[in-house]
Tab-separated table of C-alpha atoms in Angstrom:
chain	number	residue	atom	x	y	z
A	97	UNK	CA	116.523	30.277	-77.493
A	98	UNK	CA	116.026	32.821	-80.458
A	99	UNK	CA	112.306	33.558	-80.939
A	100	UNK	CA	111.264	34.220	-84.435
A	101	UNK	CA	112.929	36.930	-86.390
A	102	UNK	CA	112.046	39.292	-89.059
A	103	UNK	CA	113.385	41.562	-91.362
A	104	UNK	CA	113.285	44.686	-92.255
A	105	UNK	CA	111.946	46.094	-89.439
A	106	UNK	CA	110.285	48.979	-91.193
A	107	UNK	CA	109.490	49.415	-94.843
A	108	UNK	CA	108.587	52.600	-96.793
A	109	UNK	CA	107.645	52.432	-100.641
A	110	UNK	CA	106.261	54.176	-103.336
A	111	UNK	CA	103.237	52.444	-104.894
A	112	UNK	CA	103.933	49.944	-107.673
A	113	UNK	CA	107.113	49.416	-106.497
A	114	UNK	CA	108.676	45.501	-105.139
A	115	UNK	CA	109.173	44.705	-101.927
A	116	UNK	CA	110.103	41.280	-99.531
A	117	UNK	CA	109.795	40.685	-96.584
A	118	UNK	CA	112.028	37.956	-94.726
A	119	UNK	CA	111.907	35.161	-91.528
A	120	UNK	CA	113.544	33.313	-89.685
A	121	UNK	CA	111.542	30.540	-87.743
A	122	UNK	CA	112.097	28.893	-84.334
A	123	UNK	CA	114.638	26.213	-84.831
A	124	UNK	CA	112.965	22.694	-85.088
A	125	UNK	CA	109.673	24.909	-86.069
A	126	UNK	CA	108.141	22.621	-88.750
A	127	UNK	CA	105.058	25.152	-89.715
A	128	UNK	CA	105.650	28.335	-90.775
A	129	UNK	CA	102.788	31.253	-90.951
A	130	UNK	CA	102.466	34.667	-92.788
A	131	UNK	CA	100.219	36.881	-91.455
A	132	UNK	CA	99.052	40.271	-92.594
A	133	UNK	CA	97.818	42.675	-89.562
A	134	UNK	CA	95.904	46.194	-90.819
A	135	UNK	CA	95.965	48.590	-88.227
A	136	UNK	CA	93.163	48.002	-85.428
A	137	UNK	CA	92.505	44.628	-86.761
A	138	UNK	CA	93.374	41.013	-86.053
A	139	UNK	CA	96.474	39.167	-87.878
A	140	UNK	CA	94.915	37.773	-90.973
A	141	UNK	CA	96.772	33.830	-92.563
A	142	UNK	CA	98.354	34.889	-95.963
A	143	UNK	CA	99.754	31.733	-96.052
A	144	UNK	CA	100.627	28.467	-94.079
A	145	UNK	CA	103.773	26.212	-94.825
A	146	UNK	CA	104.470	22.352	-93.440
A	147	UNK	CA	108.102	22.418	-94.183
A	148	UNK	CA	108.597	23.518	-97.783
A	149	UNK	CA	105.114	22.905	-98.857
A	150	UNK	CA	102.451	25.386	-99.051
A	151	UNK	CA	99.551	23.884	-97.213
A	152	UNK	CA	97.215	26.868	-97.126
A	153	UNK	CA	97.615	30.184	-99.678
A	154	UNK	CA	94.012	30.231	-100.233
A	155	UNK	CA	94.232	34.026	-98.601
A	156	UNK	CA	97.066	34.967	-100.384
A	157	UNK	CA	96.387	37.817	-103.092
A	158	UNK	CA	98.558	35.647	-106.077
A	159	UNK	CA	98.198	38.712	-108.381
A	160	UNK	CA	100.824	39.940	-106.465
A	161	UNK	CA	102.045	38.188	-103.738
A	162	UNK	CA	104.153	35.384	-104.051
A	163	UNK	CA	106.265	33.414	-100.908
A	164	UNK	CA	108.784	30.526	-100.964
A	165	UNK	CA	110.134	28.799	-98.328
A	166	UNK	CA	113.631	26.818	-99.135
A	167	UNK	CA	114.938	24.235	-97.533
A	168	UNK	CA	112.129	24.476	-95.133
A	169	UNK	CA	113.192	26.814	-92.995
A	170	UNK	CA	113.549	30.654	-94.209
A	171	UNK	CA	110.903	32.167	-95.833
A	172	UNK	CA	110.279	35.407	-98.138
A	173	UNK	CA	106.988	36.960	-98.821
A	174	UNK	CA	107.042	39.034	-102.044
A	175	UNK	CA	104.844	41.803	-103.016
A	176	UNK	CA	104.630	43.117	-106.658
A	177	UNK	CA	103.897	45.461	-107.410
A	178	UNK	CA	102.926	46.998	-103.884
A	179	UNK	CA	99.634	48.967	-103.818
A	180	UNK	CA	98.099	52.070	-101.159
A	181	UNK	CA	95.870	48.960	-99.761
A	182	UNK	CA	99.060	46.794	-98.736
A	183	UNK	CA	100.351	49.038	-95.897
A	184	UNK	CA	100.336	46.635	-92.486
A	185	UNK	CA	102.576	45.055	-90.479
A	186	UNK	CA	103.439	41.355	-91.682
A	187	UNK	CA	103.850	39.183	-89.672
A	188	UNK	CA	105.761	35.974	-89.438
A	189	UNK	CA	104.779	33.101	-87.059
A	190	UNK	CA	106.370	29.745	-86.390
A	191	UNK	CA	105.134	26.897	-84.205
A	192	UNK	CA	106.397	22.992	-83.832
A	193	UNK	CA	104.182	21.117	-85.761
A	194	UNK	CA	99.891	21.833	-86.598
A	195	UNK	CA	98.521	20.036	-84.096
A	196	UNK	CA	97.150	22.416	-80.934
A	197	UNK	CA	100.380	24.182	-81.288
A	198	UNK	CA	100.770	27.669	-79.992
A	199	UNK	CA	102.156	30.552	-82.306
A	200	UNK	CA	105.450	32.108	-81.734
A	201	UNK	CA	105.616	35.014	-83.737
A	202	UNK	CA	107.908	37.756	-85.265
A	203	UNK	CA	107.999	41.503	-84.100
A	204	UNK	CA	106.581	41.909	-87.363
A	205	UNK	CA	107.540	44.551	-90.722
A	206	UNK	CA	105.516	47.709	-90.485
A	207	UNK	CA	105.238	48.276	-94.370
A	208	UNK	CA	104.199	51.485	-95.179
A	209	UNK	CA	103.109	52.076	-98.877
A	210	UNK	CA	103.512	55.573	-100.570
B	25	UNK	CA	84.373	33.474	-90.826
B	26	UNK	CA	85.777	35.774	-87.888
B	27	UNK	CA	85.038	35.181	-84.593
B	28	UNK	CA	83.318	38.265	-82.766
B	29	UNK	CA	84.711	40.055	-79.911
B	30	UNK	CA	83.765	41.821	-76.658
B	31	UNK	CA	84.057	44.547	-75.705
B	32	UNK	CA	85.960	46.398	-78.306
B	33	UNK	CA	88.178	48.435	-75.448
B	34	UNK	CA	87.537	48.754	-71.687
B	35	UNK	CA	89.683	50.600	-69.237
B	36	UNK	CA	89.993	49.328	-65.238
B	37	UNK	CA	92.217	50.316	-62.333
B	38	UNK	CA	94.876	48.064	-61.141
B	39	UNK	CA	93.486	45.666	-58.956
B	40	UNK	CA	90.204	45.100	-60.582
B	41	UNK	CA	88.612	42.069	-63.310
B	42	UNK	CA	87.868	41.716	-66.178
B	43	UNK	CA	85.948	39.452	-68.899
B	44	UNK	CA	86.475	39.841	-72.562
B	45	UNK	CA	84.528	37.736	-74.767
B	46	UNK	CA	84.551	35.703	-77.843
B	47	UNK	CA	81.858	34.223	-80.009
B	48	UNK	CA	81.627	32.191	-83.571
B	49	UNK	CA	78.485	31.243	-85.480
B	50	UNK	CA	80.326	27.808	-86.437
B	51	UNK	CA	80.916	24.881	-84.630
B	52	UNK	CA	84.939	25.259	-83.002
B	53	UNK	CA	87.320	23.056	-82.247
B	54	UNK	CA	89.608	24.872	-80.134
B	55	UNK	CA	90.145	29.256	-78.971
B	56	UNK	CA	93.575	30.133	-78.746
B	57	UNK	CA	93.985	33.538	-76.838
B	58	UNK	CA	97.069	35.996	-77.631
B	59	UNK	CA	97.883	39.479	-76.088
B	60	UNK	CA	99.828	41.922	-78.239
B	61	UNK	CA	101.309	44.976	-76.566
B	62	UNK	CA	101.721	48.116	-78.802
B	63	UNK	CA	104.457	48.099	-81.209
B	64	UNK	CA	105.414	44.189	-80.506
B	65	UNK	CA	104.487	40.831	-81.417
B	66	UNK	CA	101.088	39.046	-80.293
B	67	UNK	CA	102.258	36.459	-77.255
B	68	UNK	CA	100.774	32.939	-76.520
B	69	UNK	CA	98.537	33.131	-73.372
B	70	UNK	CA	96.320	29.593	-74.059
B	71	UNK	CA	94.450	27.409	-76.126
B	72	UNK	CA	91.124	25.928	-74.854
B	73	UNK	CA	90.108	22.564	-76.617
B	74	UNK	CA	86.213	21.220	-77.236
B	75	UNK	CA	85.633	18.865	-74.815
B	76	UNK	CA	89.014	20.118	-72.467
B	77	UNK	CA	89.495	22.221	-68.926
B	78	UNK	CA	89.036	25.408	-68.411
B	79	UNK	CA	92.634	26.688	-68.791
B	80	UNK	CA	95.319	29.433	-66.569
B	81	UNK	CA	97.970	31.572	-67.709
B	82	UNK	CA	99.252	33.104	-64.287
B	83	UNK	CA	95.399	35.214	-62.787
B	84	UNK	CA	94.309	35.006	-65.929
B	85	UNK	CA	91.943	32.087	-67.013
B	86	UNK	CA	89.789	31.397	-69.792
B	87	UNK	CA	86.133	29.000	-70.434
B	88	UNK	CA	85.352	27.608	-73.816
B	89	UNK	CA	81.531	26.884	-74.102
B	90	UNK	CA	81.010	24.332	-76.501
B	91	UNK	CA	77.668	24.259	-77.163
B	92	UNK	CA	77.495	28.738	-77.655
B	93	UNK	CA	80.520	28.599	-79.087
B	94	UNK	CA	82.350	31.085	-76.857
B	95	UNK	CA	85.305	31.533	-74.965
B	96	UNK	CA	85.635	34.108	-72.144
B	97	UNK	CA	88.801	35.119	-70.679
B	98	UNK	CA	88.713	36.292	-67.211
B	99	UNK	CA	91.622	38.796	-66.017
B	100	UNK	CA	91.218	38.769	-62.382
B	101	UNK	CA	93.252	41.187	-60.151
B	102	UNK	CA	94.613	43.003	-63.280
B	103	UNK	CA	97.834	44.440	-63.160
B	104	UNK	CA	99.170	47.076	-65.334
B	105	UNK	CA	101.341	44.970	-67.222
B	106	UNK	CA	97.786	43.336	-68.448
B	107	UNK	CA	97.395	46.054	-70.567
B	108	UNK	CA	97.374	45.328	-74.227
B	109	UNK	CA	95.022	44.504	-76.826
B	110	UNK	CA	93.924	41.121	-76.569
B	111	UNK	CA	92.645	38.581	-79.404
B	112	UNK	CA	91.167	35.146	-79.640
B	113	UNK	CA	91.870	33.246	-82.489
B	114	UNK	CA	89.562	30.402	-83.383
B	115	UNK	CA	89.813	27.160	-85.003
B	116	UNK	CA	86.884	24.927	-87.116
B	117	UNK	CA	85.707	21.577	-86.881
B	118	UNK	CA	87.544	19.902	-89.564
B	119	UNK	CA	89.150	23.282	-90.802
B	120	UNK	CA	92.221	21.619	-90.511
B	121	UNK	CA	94.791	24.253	-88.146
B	122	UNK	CA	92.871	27.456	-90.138
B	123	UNK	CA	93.366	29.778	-86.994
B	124	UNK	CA	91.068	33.054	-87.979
B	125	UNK	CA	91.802	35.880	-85.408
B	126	UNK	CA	88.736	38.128	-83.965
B	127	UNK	CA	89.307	41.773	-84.264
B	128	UNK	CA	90.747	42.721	-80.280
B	129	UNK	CA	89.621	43.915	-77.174
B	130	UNK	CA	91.872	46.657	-76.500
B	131	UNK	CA	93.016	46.149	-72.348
B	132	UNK	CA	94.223	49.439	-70.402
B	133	UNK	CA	94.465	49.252	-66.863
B	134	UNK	CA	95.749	52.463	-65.075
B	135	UNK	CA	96.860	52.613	-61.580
């Protein structure tokens, strides 16, 4: 079974510049997560879908960030324009459904802002 | 609010334990523990439930102390593919699924 995948793999920008990010969830994977992970530091919820609905964004910086998820299944997080303070790894994470459910998650997009 | 972790890093030899801790001021509904080797994705290892077991992920177990609001995860004969930086993520009473991840207790164990 494919786990969750992510791409690019690596990102460098110059500040003020666009950027997206992009995931593919576990198959069957009704709940979809975005995570942002600063170095030394524990993966923080950007964002939380149930299918194509937004359920929890109350973390995500709307100035600048915007996600969709179509279809409920893809999903793109958008930055813009990126900022010094947004290099991280983001991470995408997937799991079944909300209840007690374990996180599969994405190797992650090492974004590196210039 | 994030959970608090202990100790921030400790280094063992192969073969010896471990107990890394985890504490919330709030009441919690569940502690889900992940361990995320350098470079790569953090990896399930268990959830612990108010008012469930103490749970196993292969000699590694984990408490959940309901009424402290702590976890412990115990890492008992560690081998040196324990090594990794380990986090507990914990979920609210009523916060409805809002998993908020402590900051890590970095795991090395050298042979």
């Amino acid at each position: 079974e494919a786990g969750v995948v992510q791409s690019p793999r690596y990102k460098i920008i110059e500040k003020k510049q666009p950027v997206a990010f992009w995931c593919n969830p576990i198959s069957g994977h009704n709940t979809l997560y975005w995570y942002r992970q600063n170095l030394g530091q524990g993966p923080e919820l950007l964002i939380r879908y149930e299918n194509e609905e937004a359920v929890d964004d109350s973390q995500l910086p709307k100035d600048r960030f915007s996600a969709e998820r179509l279809k409920g299944v893809d999903s793109t997080l958008k930055i813009q324009p990126a900022e010094l303070g947004d290099s991280a790894v983001y991470l995408c994470a997937s799991s079944f459904d909300t209840t007690n459910e374990k996180l599969f998650f994405g190797s992650g997009t090492q974004l590196s802002v210039l | 609010q994030q959970p608090v972790q202990s100790p921030q890093a400790v280094i063992l030899r192969e073969g010896e334990d471990a107990v890394i801790n985890c504490s919330s001021s709030k009441a919690l509904y569940s502690v889900h523990w992940y361990r995320q080797k350098h470079g790569e994705a953090p990896v399930f290892l268990m959830i612990l439930l108010k008012g469930g077991e103490q749970m196993r992920h292969e000699k590694i177990s984990a408490s959940f102390n309901e009424k402290k609001q702590q976890s412990s995860l115990y890492l008992t004969a560690s081998q040196l593919s324990y090594s990794g930086t380990y986090f507990c993520g914990t979920e609210r009473s009523g916060s409805a699924r809002q998993l908020t991840f402590g900051s890590g207790t970095q795991l090395t164990v050298l042979p």
